[in-house]
Amino acid sequence: MSHNTFGHLFRVTTWGESHGPAIGGVVDGCPPGIRFKLSEIQAELDRRRPGTSRFVTQRREPDQVKVLSGVMTDEDGETLITTGTPISLIIENVDQRSKDYGEIAERYRPGHADFAYDRKYGIRDYRGGGRSSARETAIRVAAGALARKVVPGLVVRGALVAIGEKEINRDNWDWDFVNDPDNPFFTPDRESVELFAEYLDWIRKAGSSVGAVIEIVAEGVPAGLGAPLYGKLDQDIAGNLMSINAVKGVEIGEGFNAARLRGEENADEMRIGPDGEPVFLSNHAGGILGGISTGQPIVARFAVKPTSSILTPRKSIDRQGNEVEVVTKGRHDPCVGIRAVPIGEAMVACAIADHYLRHRGQTGRI
Amino acid sequence: MSHNTFGHLFRVTTWGESHGPAIGGVVDGCPPGIRFKLSEIQAELDRRRPGTSRFVTQRREPDQVKVLSGVMTDEDGETLITTGTPISLIIENVDQRSKDYGEIAERYRPGHADFAYDRKYGIRDYRGGGRSSARETAIRVAAGALARKVVPGLVVRGALVAIGEKEINRDNWDWDFVNDPDNPFFTPDRESVELFAEYLDWIRKAGSSVGAVIEIVAEGVPAGLGAPLYGKLDQDIAGNLMSINAVKGVEIGEGFNAARLRGEENADEMRIGPDGEPVFLSNHAGGILGGISTGQPIVARFAVKPTSSILTPRKSIDRQGNEVEVVTKGRHDPCVGIRAVPIGEAMVACAIADHYLRHRGQTGRI
Amino acid sequence: MSHNTFGHLFRVTTWGESHGPAIGGVVDGCPPGIRFKLSEIQAELDRRRPGTSRFVTQRREPDQVKVLSGVMTDEDGETLITTGTPISLIIENVDQRSKDYGEIAERYRPGHADFAYDRKYGIRDYRGGGRSSARETAIRVAAGALARKVVPGLVVRGALVAIGEKEINRDNWDWDFVNDPDNPFFTPDRESVELFAEYLDWIRKAGSSVGAVIEIVAEGVPAGLGAPLYGKLDQDIAGNLMSINAVKGVEIGEGFNAARLRGEENADEMRIGPDGEPVFLSNHAGGILGGISTGQPIVARFAVKPTSSILTPRKSIDRQGNEVEVVTKGRHDPCVGIRAVPIGEAMVACAIADHYLRHRGQTGRI
Amino acid sequence: MSHNTFGHLFRVTTWGESHGPAIGGVVDGCPPGIRFKLSEIQAELDRRRPGTSRFVTQRREPDQVKVLSGVMTDEDGETLITTGTPISLIIENVDQRSKDYGEIAERYRPGHADFAYDRKYGIRDYRGGGRSSARETAIRVAAGALARKVVPGLVVRGALVAIGEKEINRDNWDWDFVNDPDNPFFTPDRESVELFAEYLDWIRKAGSSVGAVIEIVAEGVPAGLGAPLYGKLDQDIAGNLMSINAVKGVEIGEGFNAARLRGEENADEMRIGPDGEPVFLSNHAGGILGGISTGQPIVARFAVKPTSSILTPRKSIDRQGNEVEVVTKGRHDPCVGIRAVPIGEAMVACAIADHYLRHRGQTGRI
């Protein structure tokens, strides 16, 4: 019931504005005895860090995360072990360019939340997007790195499947390529890189922006997570993904395509596998039936809108009710959706970790 | 943090199985002094009731809702007034056909949650779908009828925009037609009725089923509801809609199409209207920016998969690990998505009412 | 975050007014596979039922509880098995005497919540105490009967240790006597019965009332339940007990007496017992240290104020602001604290069951 | 539902161990537009700071709080204004003496949570008490300083009314003296200072410790806060106070004494005051009836046990199951209850602020 917290047993609370001294968060409810290295969290953060290619914002933030509580250091001096108490994460803001925000302070940028904030709170921290800055997502990624450790065997991976009007070729899907250093897009399709690069260069030069579609796949999720009604696993995955800035749509499994399928096409048949365990013959459901995981991979997709911070002048108004034109300069991503890949992974991992603990709590069956 | 509750200040808890003596729910946190007639709730329930056309399940349930607490009767003997205490709603199950569920008890129906339930709980009420029966949604609709009263001026309407591969023509959109007695589909397009009827008759005769896409529009939502991060209004709408059985995708505003638009196309420009109030020149955002309502109509869509209860035999397994074939007889909807229209309205209304109270609590600005 | 719900993983929501058609509640989060007989719940309810002796209210309510959902019946036709879905409990109101409540509707009874309700809600169901009627506690007792089953080996017992100025002699403590049919007071001291009876007869004849102190002891609580800060087991026990109507004080272990002890008197020393397990040499802590159970019996006490429904005329005002005198006729207990014994047991059992599930969820160590 | 969070709309989450780099917390849900100076929070913190007299621990911590988010600075360069986003508070740990904790790491100190922690988590940060260190309470006090600002006109004050076997004389009650620089005890009775000083010197020299009783009075609380059942204002105050380390009992109004009073003595009569407003003729209820504030001052008391960190050797065991003797050296308070006064004030202020927002949310009547 908090505006800045998600999860129930594995709970993440975040705080901080883009241009304050730091951003941070608290992970509460993490099981004790989980071992991790700070470098593992940092590696996840580095994946979403700005400034890594010409296709993302050039703001330079080292995004060095610190853990202030909730852990003890093992005898190797490096491995951290969770104690079961809240884990405080903090990242200092370094590159706060002392620019003049006077214009943004008064003018409502179209497609941004400026107007809505003012109507809600009557006061707004306009510097660098304030609370809705994409910087906040760094904490989600750090929390997700812990969440991955909560569920033994869990592997959560994401990939970008479309930028603007350009889509990947699914026949070329290669998970190994997604995090390849030569891949600035998290695309699983090596052949798409050149296509995306040309397209985005053109978009960037036009002072414009485009959206993207990201797909997250979680493997190693035990059957039984979730609940039939308002604790549906897909419900919480959908809510978590929709809580990412600029996300306008979420799908599980076949998603909107399911509406076009017939019952016998969509329902996943079952057989007994060679090891005597049940197997599904397809995965239209995306690993979740009736809100509960089936043991199949969980598949979710989400759509990110194009950023509204563009060079094209747009009609708007200011706080005083004057009609104005707005041009957003500053350092912004032509496609914010690219960096949303590790964020989406983190949000799915957090939802799964939470339901893993909830399922264990209610049923003791893990 | 309950598996059977949604909302924070306007909270709805439901209970009941398809074939138990009754289903019901508790609406807690409703403001005091709200006046309504039982017939108003009943009217909403009647819209989703089974047995109203040949395109929905032929199970006959009068679905008469009773209010057991939380209200006083006004002097007219008919108007109920909320007292601020929990409102208990109950609907007796009448038409529980005493059929033999032995087969379903042991066999996992493909596309259903049977397998997932057994893995989760180790025990399962298999009669009529148990807890995941669509009957549960009656309580959502009743709660939604109350939610509509919480926000002054709120109007939430829904319409079916696609069945299977068939879509409406948006140029024909007519809200008045949606609830027309001659309209068995909640379609806003009068010309689509014949198309849909023929298509569904064919599907039904083939022993098959199809999905649907529903669009919900909420007007009269004050600006300022929601919050920037994990209390996003669209996040809660998405979660609420995804909690409806068989829903596999949710969109806000442009939804997945937003990923294909460019920044200058997608961002809604603003001007000052003739009355001196801000106006938006378009509504790609679907009424929500940065998680907060802008005062524009809120637009959400969701995709419902085809029901898996079909006559076509499908491969599956049973509890003992034997491979079997499953044919679902029983009385089922060829397109469960049709009846999802009033349910979707109710879930959106509940999300808005909840955020209305939360916004008033934190800011006092309503 | 609900006004009518308590607990987190083992959650109880109640609804209903004294003079509506029924009262009820929903127990959500109960583990699946728990076996119980309706008669077991009924037996607990019968312990708190009004009308069982001349020392409690003469209102006659059979208080027959029904279970409407969340269970399946075992092959014996009698044993119910929880399925993990919400358990709906309902008790019909039978003996609603059609008296004239006009006077209470307008006049604020001193010591009652009438005035506070009107200030809060602006509307109030004055009939029979409305929502704050002691009848609501029947649902707590029913939920507590389930909670006892959640924790293997848990035994929660309560006893009345003082009525007004009269206290029991702890040297005579006999748990077996507490529920003896000849014991109308839940006192563990057989010799106190005559004392209490004489005292209460005198109070009753004087048209007055007195309070009571109740002690609850929970045995079989595993070590490790609770949490160091805001999930303290004693915090939730205290909150749960304070939520019982008319309770004005709560103690754990030595309670207020601990403030008078010295450190070396109060700290419980430890040794290794004959079976190699740790043993405590005393239990001043009441079984909880740092908010976490130690494995010792949990001991809590609470004070119930005298009911304000008395025959002695008292000064008050009415809704219109006139000064009036109030005499409460009706059927009321001279000592409401007596019937609070099974209620206190239930509230402690619910807190323990909830923390048992929470502990299992976070740590998996049960 | 978090182990490290309290409150619902005004929510406080804390993190940090005694000997980590820092402690901190997040206040979420604070209304926007609240103006305060950092020095106001610091002033509250200085009241509970260790090292201010010989009667409290000699650990020297400047306890300088920083605000990292959720505020903007007003034009005066000093006043902070809340923006409605989460307020992050942090206090660096400065005086972490690098002592050898090896002994405590292995031995369970009687009366401490060491044993319970190990049973719960299987791992324990033993340095300086870890998570249950009294240092954590600094964040409660800082949050309480904000909470006081949420409710217009709210004044929350506390006083120590007993140390060990010594009590104040209530006839001497003088609020102005409580925070007098010559008053090391927060006692409202000037004559008690010498008595308490002599008594505590004797206790300290004996290597022992004693408990205390603290009384909190909140004035300016509007009528209508709280709710009849599980949102009782006194329930949340009781829970909040019981969440303070070492608290073993809580009372509202007459508290345990109410059990000894008769109905006509305990019920507070009402009249119409000279200004036409209702007045109560007494306040046995402590300002709360039926869980809802009446507008009278809210009165709560709590009992703090003697610290178990004493020089007297006590029997215990170690992690390996050996019987040992424990003597706690280190820097500890002979009466931890003294510093609990500002903490109790803060916890009561937070409960009231939370219910103020909840009441406004549900009813809109503030």
PDB file of N, CA, C and O in Angstrom, chain A residues 47-89:
ATOM      1  N   ARG A  47      24.772  -3.176 -17.213  1.00  0.00           N
ATOM      2  CA  ARG A  47      24.033  -3.478 -18.435  1.00  0.00           C
ATOM      3  C   ARG A  47      23.039  -2.358 -18.791  1.00  0.00           C
ATOM      4  O   ARG A  47      22.736  -2.147 -19.956  1.00  0.00           O
ATOM      5  N   ARG A  48      22.457  -1.722 -17.782  1.00  0.00           N
ATOM      6  CA  ARG A  48      21.476  -0.674 -18.080  1.00  0.00           C
ATOM      7  C   ARG A  48      22.072   0.740 -18.006  1.00  0.00           C
ATOM      8  O   ARG A  48      21.363   1.726 -18.165  1.00  0.00           O
ATOM      9  N   ARG A  49      23.359   0.841 -17.746  1.00  0.00           N
ATOM     10  CA  ARG A  49      23.963   2.143 -17.507  1.00  0.00           C
ATOM     11  C   ARG A  49      23.908   3.025 -18.736  1.00  0.00           C
ATOM     12  O   ARG A  49      24.132   2.560 -19.856  1.00  0.00           O
ATOM     13  N   PRO A  50      23.649   4.297 -18.535  1.00  0.00           N
ATOM     14  CA  PRO A  50      23.679   5.212 -19.680  1.00  0.00           C
ATOM     15  C   PRO A  50      25.104   5.373 -20.191  1.00  0.00           C
ATOM     16  O   PRO A  50      26.069   5.018 -19.526  1.00  0.00           O
ATOM     17  N   GLY A  51      25.202   5.879 -21.394  1.00  0.00           N
ATOM     18  CA  GLY A  51      26.513   6.247 -21.926  1.00  0.00           C
ATOM     19  C   GLY A  51      27.305   5.115 -22.517  1.00  0.00           C
ATOM     20  O   GLY A  51      28.489   5.256 -22.783  1.00  0.00           O
ATOM     21  N   THR A  52      26.696   3.976 -22.752  1.00  0.00           N
ATOM     22  CA  THR A  52      27.475   2.847 -23.262  1.00  0.00           C
ATOM     23  C   THR A  52      27.472   2.737 -24.782  1.00  0.00           C
ATOM     24  O   THR A  52      28.235   1.982 -25.333  1.00  0.00           O
ATOM     25  N   SER A  53      26.586   3.433 -25.427  1.00  0.00           N
ATOM     26  CA  SER A  53      26.652   3.479 -26.888  1.00  0.00           C
ATOM     27  C   SER A  53      26.005   4.772 -27.346  1.00  0.00           C
ATOM     28  O   SER A  53      25.420   5.501 -26.541  1.00  0.00           O
ATOM     29  N   ARG A  54      26.094   5.041 -28.655  1.00  0.00           N
ATOM     30  CA  ARG A  54      25.525   6.303 -29.127  1.00  0.00           C
ATOM     31  C   ARG A  54      24.000   6.253 -29.174  1.00  0.00           C
ATOM     32  O   ARG A  54      23.350   7.249 -29.452  1.00  0.00           O
ATOM     33  N   PHE A  55      23.446   5.095 -28.905  1.00  0.00           N
ATOM     34  CA  PHE A  55      21.995   4.976 -28.988  1.00  0.00           C
ATOM     35  C   PHE A  55      21.297   5.228 -27.655  1.00  0.00           C
ATOM     36  O   PHE A  55      20.093   5.157 -27.566  1.00  0.00           O
ATOM     37  N   VAL A  56      22.081   5.474 -26.616  1.00  0.00           N
ATOM     38  CA  VAL A  56      21.467   5.761 -25.320  1.00  0.00           C
ATOM     39  C   VAL A  56      22.019   7.072 -24.787  1.00  0.00           C
ATOM     40  O   VAL A  56      23.020   7.593 -25.293  1.00  0.00           O
ATOM     41  N   THR A  57      21.361   7.603 -23.760  1.00  0.00           N
ATOM     42  CA  THR A  57      21.716   8.929 -23.266  1.00  0.00           C
ATOM     43  C   THR A  57      23.196   9.014 -22.941  1.00  0.00           C
ATOM     44  O   THR A  57      23.802   8.064 -22.442  1.00  0.00           O
ATOM     45  N   GLN A  58      23.766  10.171 -23.194  1.00  0.00           N
ATOM     46  CA  GLN A  58      25.205  10.337 -22.980  1.00  0.00           C
ATOM     47  C   GLN A  58      25.537  10.789 -21.563  1.00  0.00           C
ATOM     48  O   GLN A  58      26.694  11.050 -21.245  1.00  0.00           O
ATOM     49  N   ARG A  59      24.518  10.909 -20.725  1.00  0.00           N
ATOM     50  CA  ARG A  59      24.819  11.202 -19.326  1.00  0.00           C
ATOM     51  C   ARG A  59      25.768  10.136 -18.791  1.00  0.00           C
ATOM     52  O   ARG A  59      25.560   8.944 -19.004  1.00  0.00           O
ATOM     53  N   ARG A  60      26.796  10.558 -18.080  1.00  0.00           N
ATOM     54  CA  ARG A  60      27.804   9.616 -17.583  1.00  0.00           C
ATOM     55  C   ARG A  60      27.628   9.425 -16.080  1.00  0.00           C
ATOM     56  O   ARG A  60      27.900  10.316 -15.310  1.00  0.00           O
ATOM     57  N   GLU A  61      27.148   8.286 -15.710  1.00  0.00           N
ATOM     58  CA  GLU A  61      27.009   7.984 -14.291  1.00  0.00           C
ATOM     59  C   GLU A  61      27.705   6.660 -14.038  1.00  0.00           C
ATOM     60  O   GLU A  61      27.377   5.658 -14.671  1.00  0.00           O
ATOM     61  N   PRO A  62      28.654   6.611 -13.135  1.00  0.00           N
ATOM     62  CA  PRO A  62      29.290   5.321 -12.877  1.00  0.00           C
ATOM     63  C   PRO A  62      28.305   4.328 -12.242  1.00  0.00           C
ATOM     64  O   PRO A  62      28.461   3.127 -12.387  1.00  0.00           O
ATOM     65  N   ASP A  63      27.283   4.839 -11.576  1.00  0.00           N
ATOM     66  CA  ASP A  63      26.281   3.959 -10.975  1.00  0.00           C
ATOM     67  C   ASP A  63      26.920   2.880 -10.116  1.00  0.00           C
ATOM     68  O   ASP A  63      26.638   1.685 -10.277  1.00  0.00           O
ATOM     69  N   GLN A  64      27.780   3.315  -9.213  1.00  0.00           N
ATOM     70  CA  GLN A  64      28.390   2.359  -8.292  1.00  0.00           C
ATOM     71  C   GLN A  64      27.454   2.134  -7.119  1.00  0.00           C
ATOM     72  O   GLN A  64      27.201   3.029  -6.327  1.00  0.00           O
ATOM     73  N   VAL A  65      26.958   0.923  -6.985  1.00  0.00           N
ATOM     74  CA  VAL A  65      26.026   0.640  -5.909  1.00  0.00           C
ATOM     75  C   VAL A  65      26.780   0.265  -4.648  1.00  0.00           C
ATOM     76  O   VAL A  65      27.834  -0.392  -4.698  1.00  0.00           O
ATOM     77  N   LYS A  66      26.261   0.733  -3.508  1.00  0.00           N
ATOM     78  CA  LYS A  66      26.804   0.324  -2.199  1.00  0.00           C
ATOM     79  C   LYS A  66      25.710  -0.390  -1.415  1.00  0.00           C
ATOM     80  O   LYS A  66      24.540  -0.033  -1.521  1.00  0.00           O
ATOM     81  N   VAL A  67      26.119  -1.346  -0.621  1.00  0.00           N
ATOM     82  CA  VAL A  67      25.179  -2.046   0.259  1.00  0.00           C
ATOM     83  C   VAL A  67      25.456  -1.572   1.679  1.00  0.00           C
ATOM     84  O   VAL A  67      26.552  -1.783   2.204  1.00  0.00           O
ATOM     85  N   LEU A  68      24.469  -0.922   2.291  1.00  0.00           N
ATOM     86  CA  LEU A  68      24.696  -0.295   3.593  1.00  0.00           C
ATOM     87  C   LEU A  68      24.226  -1.127   4.772  1.00  0.00           C
ATOM     88  O   LEU A  68      24.510  -0.789   5.916  1.00  0.00           O
ATOM     89  N   SER A  69      23.477  -2.180   4.518  1.00  0.00           N
ATOM     90  CA  SER A  69      22.950  -2.954   5.656  1.00  0.00           C
ATOM     91  C   SER A  69      22.451  -4.306   5.188  1.00  0.00           C
ATOM     92  O   SER A  69      22.348  -4.560   3.992  1.00  0.00           O
ATOM     93  N   GLY A  70      22.188  -5.161   6.149  1.00  0.00           N
ATOM     94  CA  GLY A  70      21.533  -6.430   5.859  1.00  0.00           C
ATOM     95  C   GLY A  70      22.445  -7.549   5.404  1.00  0.00           C
ATOM     96  O   GLY A  70      21.956  -8.618   5.025  1.00  0.00           O
ATOM     97  N   VAL A  71      23.740  -7.318   5.462  1.00  0.00           N
ATOM     98  CA  VAL A  71      24.669  -8.371   5.030  1.00  0.00           C
ATOM     99  C   VAL A  71      25.849  -8.475   5.989  1.00  0.00           C
ATOM    100  O   VAL A  71      26.170  -7.534   6.711  1.00  0.00           O
ATOM    101  N   MET A  72      26.472  -9.627   5.997  1.00  0.00           N
ATOM    102  CA  MET A  72      27.774  -9.797   6.644  1.00  0.00           C
ATOM    103  C   MET A  72      28.757 -10.257   5.565  1.00  0.00           C
ATOM    104  O   MET A  72      28.359 -10.867   4.577  1.00  0.00           O
ATOM    105  N   THR A  73      30.011  -9.954   5.797  1.00  0.00           N
ATOM    106  CA  THR A  73      31.027 -10.353   4.826  1.00  0.00           C
ATOM    107  C   THR A  73      31.586 -11.717   5.216  1.00  0.00           C
ATOM    108  O   THR A  73      31.902 -11.952   6.377  1.00  0.00           O
ATOM    109  N   ASP A  74      31.679 -12.586   4.231  1.00  0.00           N
ATOM    110  CA  ASP A  74      32.191 -13.915   4.498  1.00  0.00           C
ATOM    111  C   ASP A  74      33.709 -13.863   4.697  1.00  0.00           C
ATOM    112  O   ASP A  74      34.342 -12.830   4.535  1.00  0.00           O
ATOM    113  N   GLU A  75      34.278 -15.009   5.057  1.00  0.00           N
ATOM    114  CA  GLU A  75      35.705 -15.043   5.384  1.00  0.00           C
ATOM    115  C   GLU A  75      36.591 -14.701   4.189  1.00  0.00           C
ATOM    116  O   GLU A  75      37.739 -14.296   4.374  1.00  0.00           O
ATOM    117  N   ASP A  76      36.041 -14.848   2.972  1.00  0.00           N
ATOM    118  CA  ASP A  76      36.855 -14.486   1.806  1.00  0.00           C
ATOM    119  C   ASP A  76      36.973 -12.977   1.631  1.00  0.00           C
ATOM    120  O   ASP A  76      37.666 -12.499   0.734  1.00  0.00           O
ATOM    121  N   GLY A  77      36.272 -12.214   2.483  1.00  0.00           N
ATOM    122  CA  GLY A  77      36.358 -10.759   2.426  1.00  0.00           C
ATOM    123  C   GLY A  77      35.605 -10.137   1.268  1.00  0.00           C
ATOM    124  O   GLY A  77      35.601  -8.928   1.090  1.00  0.00           O
ATOM    125  N   GLU A  78      34.942 -10.936   0.496  1.00  0.00           N
ATOM    126  CA  GLU A  78      34.296 -10.423  -0.716  1.00  0.00           C
ATOM    127  C   GLU A  78      32.835 -10.865  -0.811  1.00  0.00           C
ATOM    128  O   GLU A  78      31.954 -10.072  -1.173  1.00  0.00           O
ATOM    129  N   THR A  79      32.589 -12.117  -0.514  1.00  0.00           N
ATOM    130  CA  THR A  79      31.220 -12.616  -0.597  1.00  0.00           C
ATOM    131  C   THR A  79      30.394 -12.014   0.525  1.00  0.00           C
ATOM    132  O   THR A  79      30.808 -11.998   1.686  1.00  0.00           O
ATOM    133  N   LEU A  80      29.202 -11.507   0.155  1.00  0.00           N
ATOM    134  CA  LEU A  80      28.277 -10.986   1.154  1.00  0.00           C
ATOM    135  C   LEU A  80      27.209 -12.036   1.421  1.00  0.00           C
ATOM    136  O   LEU A  80      26.801 -12.768   0.512  1.00  0.00           O
ATOM    137  N   ILE A  81      26.766 -12.101   2.666  1.00  0.00           N
ATOM    138  CA  ILE A  81      25.736 -13.067   3.041  1.00  0.00           C
ATOM    139  C   ILE A  81      24.582 -12.291   3.657  1.00  0.00           C
ATOM    140  O   ILE A  81      24.780 -11.517   4.598  1.00  0.00           O
ATOM    141  N   THR A  82      23.390 -12.481   3.135  1.00  0.00           N
ATOM    142  CA  THR A  82      22.241 -11.768   3.692  1.00  0.00           C
ATOM    143  C   THR A  82      21.924 -12.315   5.081  1.00  0.00           C
ATOM    144  O   THR A  82      22.066 -13.505   5.342  1.00  0.00           O
ATOM    145  N   THR A  83      21.488 -11.400   5.951  1.00  0.00           N
ATOM    146  CA  THR A  83      21.183 -11.807   7.331  1.00  0.00           C
ATOM    147  C   THR A  83      19.686 -11.900   7.581  1.00  0.00           C
ATOM    148  O   THR A  83      19.274 -12.275   8.676  1.00  0.00           O
ATOM    149  N   GLY A  84      18.874 -11.530   6.589  1.00  0.00           N
ATOM    150  CA  GLY A  84      17.425 -11.535   6.792  1.00  0.00           C
ATOM    151  C   GLY A  84      16.886 -10.171   7.190  1.00  0.00           C
ATOM    152  O   GLY A  84      15.678  -9.975   7.239  1.00  0.00           O
ATOM    153  N   THR A  85      17.765  -9.232   7.458  1.00  0.00           N
ATOM    154  CA  THR A  85      17.337  -7.862   7.789  1.00  0.00           C
ATOM    155  C   THR A  85      17.379  -7.018   6.513  1.00  0.00           C
ATOM    156  O   THR A  85      17.915  -7.445   5.505  1.00  0.00           O
ATOM    157  N   PRO A  86      16.783  -5.822   6.533  1.00  0.00           N
ATOM    158  CA  PRO A  86      16.640  -5.072   5.285  1.00  0.00           C
ATOM    159  C   PRO A  86      17.981  -4.678   4.667  1.00  0.00           C
ATOM    160  O   PRO A  86      18.895  -4.261   5.372  1.00  0.00           O
ATOM    161  N   ILE A  87      18.033  -4.793   3.363  1.00  0.00           N
ATOM    162  CA  ILE A  87      19.241  -4.517   2.599  1.00  0.00           C
ATOM    163  C   ILE A  87      19.094  -3.134   1.978  1.00  0.00           C
ATOM    164  O   ILE A  87      18.215  -2.914   1.146  1.00  0.00           O
ATOM    165  N   SER A  88      19.937  -2.222   2.416  1.00  0.00           N
ATOM    166  CA  SER A  88      19.864  -0.850   1.917  1.00  0.00           C
ATOM    167  C   SER A  88      20.865  -0.673   0.788  1.00  0.00           C
ATOM    168  O   SER A  88      22.047  -0.953   0.937  1.00  0.00           O
ATOM    169  N   LEU A  89      20.362  -0.210  -0.352  1.00  0.00           N
ATOM    170  CA  LEU A  89      21.182   0.006  -1.536  1.00  0.00           C
ATOM    171  C   LEU A  89      21.235   1.499  -1.830  1.00  0.00           C
ATOM    172  O   LEU A  89      20.218   2.187  -1.724  1.00  0.00           O
TER     173      LEU A  89
END
